[in-house]
Short mmCIF file of C-alpha atoms in Angstrom, two decimals:
data_model
loop_
_atom_site.label_atom_id
_atom_site.label_comp_id
_atom_site.label_asym_id
_atom_site.label_seq_id
_atom_site.Cartn_x
_atom_site.Cartn_y
_atom_site.Cartn_z
CA MET A 1 -13.95 -25.49 22.06
CA HIS A 2 -15.33 -24.18 19.06
CA LEU A 3 -15.05 -20.35 20.00
CA THR A 4 -11.30 -21.67 21.98
CA ASP A 5 -9.91 -22.34 18.60
CA ASP A 6 -10.89 -19.65 16.62
CA ARG A 7 -9.29 -17.09 18.30
CA TYR A 8 -6.68 -19.34 18.92
CA GLN A 9 -6.69 -19.30 14.58
CA ARG A 10 -6.61 -14.82 15.26
CA ASP A 11 -4.43 -15.23 17.66
CA ARG A 12 -1.88 -16.56 15.60
CA LEU A 13 -3.19 -14.56 12.63
CA ARG A 14 -2.20 -11.52 14.08
CA LEU A 15 1.06 -13.17 14.97
CA GLU A 16 2.21 -13.48 12.61
CA LEU A 17 1.54 -10.77 10.68
CA ALA A 18 3.41 -9.05 12.67
CA LEU A 19 6.02 -11.33 12.35
CA ARG A 20 5.84 -10.24 8.32
CA LEU A 21 5.80 -6.01 9.83
CA LEU A 22 8.87 -5.94 11.61
CA ARG A 23 11.25 -8.25 8.42
CA HIS A 24 9.39 -5.02 6.44
CA GLU A 25 10.86 -2.77 9.63
CA ALA A 26 7.47 -1.30 10.17
CA ARG A 27 7.76 0.94 13.17
CA THR A 28 5.92 0.00 15.61
CA GLN A 29 3.24 2.89 15.74
CA THR A 30 2.42 0.58 12.51
CA ILE A 31 2.71 -2.70 13.33
CA ARG A 32 -0.02 -1.50 17.14
CA TYR A 33 -2.69 -0.08 13.83
CA TRP A 34 -2.93 -3.34 12.08
CA THR A 35 -2.27 -6.03 14.15
CA GLY A 36 -3.81 -3.95 17.71
CA LEU A 37 -1.30 -5.89 19.56
CA SER A 38 0.59 -4.00 22.27
CA ASP A 39 3.74 -1.79 22.15
CA ASP A 40 5.95 -4.63 24.71
CA ARG A 41 4.09 -7.34 22.74
CA VAL A 42 6.07 -6.27 19.73
CA ARG A 43 9.19 -4.91 21.41
CA LYS A 44 8.91 -9.39 22.52
CA LEU A 45 7.85 -10.46 19.81
CA PHE A 46 11.50 -9.11 18.29
CA ARG A 47 13.99 -9.61 20.98
CA SER A 48 12.75 -13.43 20.75
CA TYR A 49 11.63 -13.49 17.11
CA ILE A 50 13.96 -11.21 15.23
CA LYS A 51 18.47 -13.10 15.30
CA PRO A 52 20.50 -10.28 16.33
CA GLY A 53 22.26 -10.73 12.87
CA ALA A 54 19.42 -10.52 10.29
CA GLY A 55 20.82 -6.94 9.28
CA LEU A 56 16.45 -5.69 10.63
CA ARG A 57 16.49 -2.22 12.48
CA ARG A 58 13.54 -1.01 14.16
CA HIS A 59 13.47 2.87 12.97
CA ARG A 60 12.02 5.35 15.94
CA GLY A 61 9.39 8.00 14.96
CA LYS A 62 6.27 9.56 13.64
CA SER A 63 5.13 7.33 10.40
CA PRO A 64 5.40 9.14 7.55
CA GLU A 65 2.32 11.90 7.18
CA GLN A 66 3.58 14.12 3.93
CA VAL A 67 1.39 12.70 0.90
CA ASN A 68 3.73 14.81 -1.47
CA TYR A 69 6.21 12.04 -1.26
CA PHE A 70 4.11 10.60 -3.61
CA LEU A 71 3.76 13.48 -6.57
CA ARG A 72 7.08 14.30 -7.17
CA SER A 73 8.49 14.10 -10.38
CA GLY A 74 11.50 11.19 -11.22
CA VAL A 75 11.52 8.10 -9.85
CA ILE A 76 10.48 7.90 -6.44
CA GLY A 77 6.84 9.57 -8.85
CA ALA A 78 7.36 6.84 -11.04
CA GLU A 79 6.96 4.47 -8.04
CA ALA A 80 5.03 5.83 -6.27
CA HIS A 81 2.18 5.07 -8.55
CA ALA A 82 3.17 1.84 -10.11
CA LEU A 83 3.07 0.62 -6.09
CA ALA A 84 -0.76 2.30 -5.62
CA SER A 85 -1.38 0.02 -9.27
CA ILE A 86 0.48 -3.25 -7.52
CA LEU A 87 -2.14 -1.94 -3.95
CA LEU A 88 -5.45 -1.94 -5.71
CA LEU A 89 -4.89 -4.52 -8.52
CA PHE A 90 -4.39 -6.61 -4.70
CA GLY A 91 -6.81 -4.53 -3.70
CA VAL A 92 -5.68 -3.28 -0.24
CA VAL A 93 -7.03 -0.02 -2.05
CA ALA A 94 -9.56 0.62 -4.59
CA ASP A 95 -10.43 2.52 -7.07
CA GLN A 96 -12.32 6.07 -5.56
CA PRO A 97 -11.73 7.03 -2.04
CA ASN A 98 -14.28 5.74 0.76
CA PRO A 99 -13.38 8.12 3.81
CA ALA A 100 -16.53 5.79 6.31
CA SER A 101 -14.30 3.11 5.77
CA ILE A 102 -10.52 4.33 7.09
CA ARG A 103 -11.36 2.98 10.43
CA LYS A 104 -12.85 -0.37 9.08
CA ILE A 105 -8.91 -1.32 7.13
CA PRO A 106 -6.37 -2.22 9.68
CA THR A 107 -7.61 -6.11 9.72
CA ILE A 108 -5.79 -8.93 9.17
CA SER A 109 -6.72 -9.75 6.22
CA ARG A 110 -5.91 -5.92 4.43
CA GLY A 111 -2.58 -6.31 6.55
CA ARG A 112 -1.79 -9.93 4.85
CA LEU A 113 -2.31 -8.15 1.31
CA LEU A 114 -0.68 -5.24 2.42
CA CYS A 115 2.60 -7.32 2.61
CA ASP A 116 1.55 -9.14 0.08
CA GLY A 117 1.45 -5.92 -3.23
CA TYR A 118 4.76 -4.80 -1.50
CA GLU A 119 6.84 -7.66 -1.71
CA ALA A 120 5.82 -7.93 -5.01
CA TYR A 121 5.98 -4.28 -6.04
CA ARG A 122 9.34 -4.98 -4.72
CA ARG A 123 9.94 -8.12 -7.19
CA VAL A 124 8.50 -6.16 -10.20
CA VAL A 125 10.88 -3.06 -9.93
CA PRO A 126 14.51 -3.07 -9.92
CA ARG A 127 15.83 -1.64 -7.22
CA PRO A 128 13.42 -0.16 -5.35
CA ARG A 129 13.41 2.35 -2.79
CA ILE A 130 9.77 3.06 -1.02
CA ASP A 131 9.46 2.11 2.19
CA PHE A 132 7.53 -0.36 3.39
CA GLU A 133 6.21 2.62 6.03
CA HIS A 134 5.99 4.41 3.12
CA ALA A 135 4.04 2.29 1.12
CA ALA A 136 1.17 0.99 4.68
CA PHE A 137 0.83 5.81 4.41
CA LEU A 138 0.56 5.53 1.22
CA ALA A 139 -2.62 2.65 1.30
CA LYS A 140 -4.27 4.76 3.93
CA ALA A 141 -4.13 7.55 2.29
CA LEU A 142 -5.81 6.46 -0.83
CA THR A 143 -8.80 4.87 0.56
CA ALA A 144 -9.08 8.61 3.24
CA GLY A 145 -9.48 9.95 -0.18
CA ASP A 146 -9.07 14.08 1.57
CA GLU A 147 -5.16 14.49 -0.10
CA ILE A 148 -4.49 12.40 -2.61
CA ARG A 149 -6.45 9.26 -4.69
CA LEU A 150 -6.51 7.64 -7.68
CA ARG A 151 -8.24 8.56 -11.46
CA PHE A 152 -7.54 6.60 -15.17
CA CYS A 153 -6.27 8.90 -17.82
CA PRO A 154 -9.06 9.11 -20.11
CA ALA A 155 -7.07 8.96 -23.18
CA CYS A 156 -4.87 6.21 -22.50
CA GLU A 157 -5.91 4.30 -19.30
CA ALA A 158 -2.84 4.38 -17.09
CA LEU A 159 -3.96 4.72 -13.67
CA ASN A 160 -2.48 7.92 -11.69
CA ILE A 161 -2.11 9.07 -8.39
CA VAL A 162 -3.46 13.24 -8.05
CA GLU A 163 -4.45 15.73 -5.25
CA THR A 164 -7.28 15.94 -4.34
CA ILE A 165 -8.02 18.99 -4.00
CA THR A 166 -6.13 21.91 -6.31
CA LEU A 167 -6.34 24.31 -8.89
CA ARG A 168 -4.20 23.56 -11.87
CA GLU A 169 -5.92 21.15 -13.94
CA PRO A 170 -3.91 17.03 -12.74
CA HIS A 171 -2.17 15.73 -16.41
CA CYS A 172 -1.02 12.09 -17.15
CA ARG A 173 2.45 11.65 -16.28
CA ALA A 174 2.06 8.37 -19.39
CA CYS A 175 0.46 10.75 -22.02
CA GLU A 176 0.53 14.03 -20.55
CA ALA A 177 -3.61 14.22 -21.77
CA ALA A 178 -5.38 15.99 -19.46
CA MET A 179 -7.41 13.79 -16.93
CA PRO A 180 -10.67 16.32 -16.23
CA ASP A 181 -12.49 15.80 -12.77
CA LYS A 182 -14.64 12.92 -13.60
CA PRO A 183 -13.99 9.62 -12.62
CA LYS A 184 -13.26 7.11 -15.72
CA THR A 185 -12.71 3.31 -15.09
CA PRO A 186 -10.96 0.96 -17.59
CA ALA A 187 -12.39 -0.97 -20.14
CA PRO A 188 -13.30 -4.17 -19.41
CA GLY A 189 -10.80 -7.00 -20.64
CA ARG A 190 -8.18 -3.62 -20.31
CA PRO A 191 -5.27 -4.29 -18.27
CA LEU A 192 -4.27 -2.14 -15.79
CA ARG A 193 -0.62 -0.47 -15.39
CA ALA A 194 -0.11 2.65 -14.23
CA ALA A 195 1.12 5.86 -15.07
CA ALA A 196 4.95 4.63 -15.09
CA GLY A 197 8.24 3.04 -16.47
CA PRO A 198 7.19 -0.50 -14.33
CA ALA A 199 3.81 -0.38 -15.07
CA ALA A 200 4.36 -3.00 -17.58
CA ASP A 201 6.31 -5.64 -15.44
CA ALA A 202 2.54 -5.03 -12.67
CA ALA A 203 0.37 -5.02 -15.11
CA LYS A 204 2.43 -9.03 -15.01
CA LEU A 205 0.94 -9.35 -12.24
CA PRO A 206 -1.15 -13.76 -11.56
CA ALA A 207 -4.55 -12.67 -9.35
CA ALA A 208 -3.46 -11.36 -6.14
CA PRO A 209 -3.83 -14.21 -3.40
CA LYS A 210 -7.34 -14.62 -2.07
CA ALA A 211 -7.43 -13.27 2.05
#
């Protein structure tokens, strides 16, 4: 009975996460990645539990693959930095990339934390512009670290998204100080903040929920 109960619990959590991802308008391949459900199961869930008048769309095509989206100047870039700070705060990503763990990312508990972090981002940032698909891609890209990574500014300790390989030394979006290629973590007791406008609000978020 114990094994049966454990399996039922895992299946229930998997379905709950899938429904949560559907409500965030995640693509089928993204839901499959985070839950392990088949495409057919995802489609049946959508037809069974999402009402036609709910205003949710099923997006087709490939998921985002271009990290330059997060390196833009202006509003999108600022929001990407705020989102990265929240994902770090919620334990979805680490401050240093870990390519070896990229295959271990799609767990149910981490998927729930990803949803928690994205929902917190939408509460913190006025008129948020980054969709869930890009948030999920940001989590994967920062964990892999082969194209982008996180770096703390040595001057103001703001969190920045930087290119992993670049010919130019990156500068902090918040204070414009140069950021040499030496990982630095904030001093103990200092609040985490992003190199972006909404960062002050992000630092006020409550502790991330337990997985």
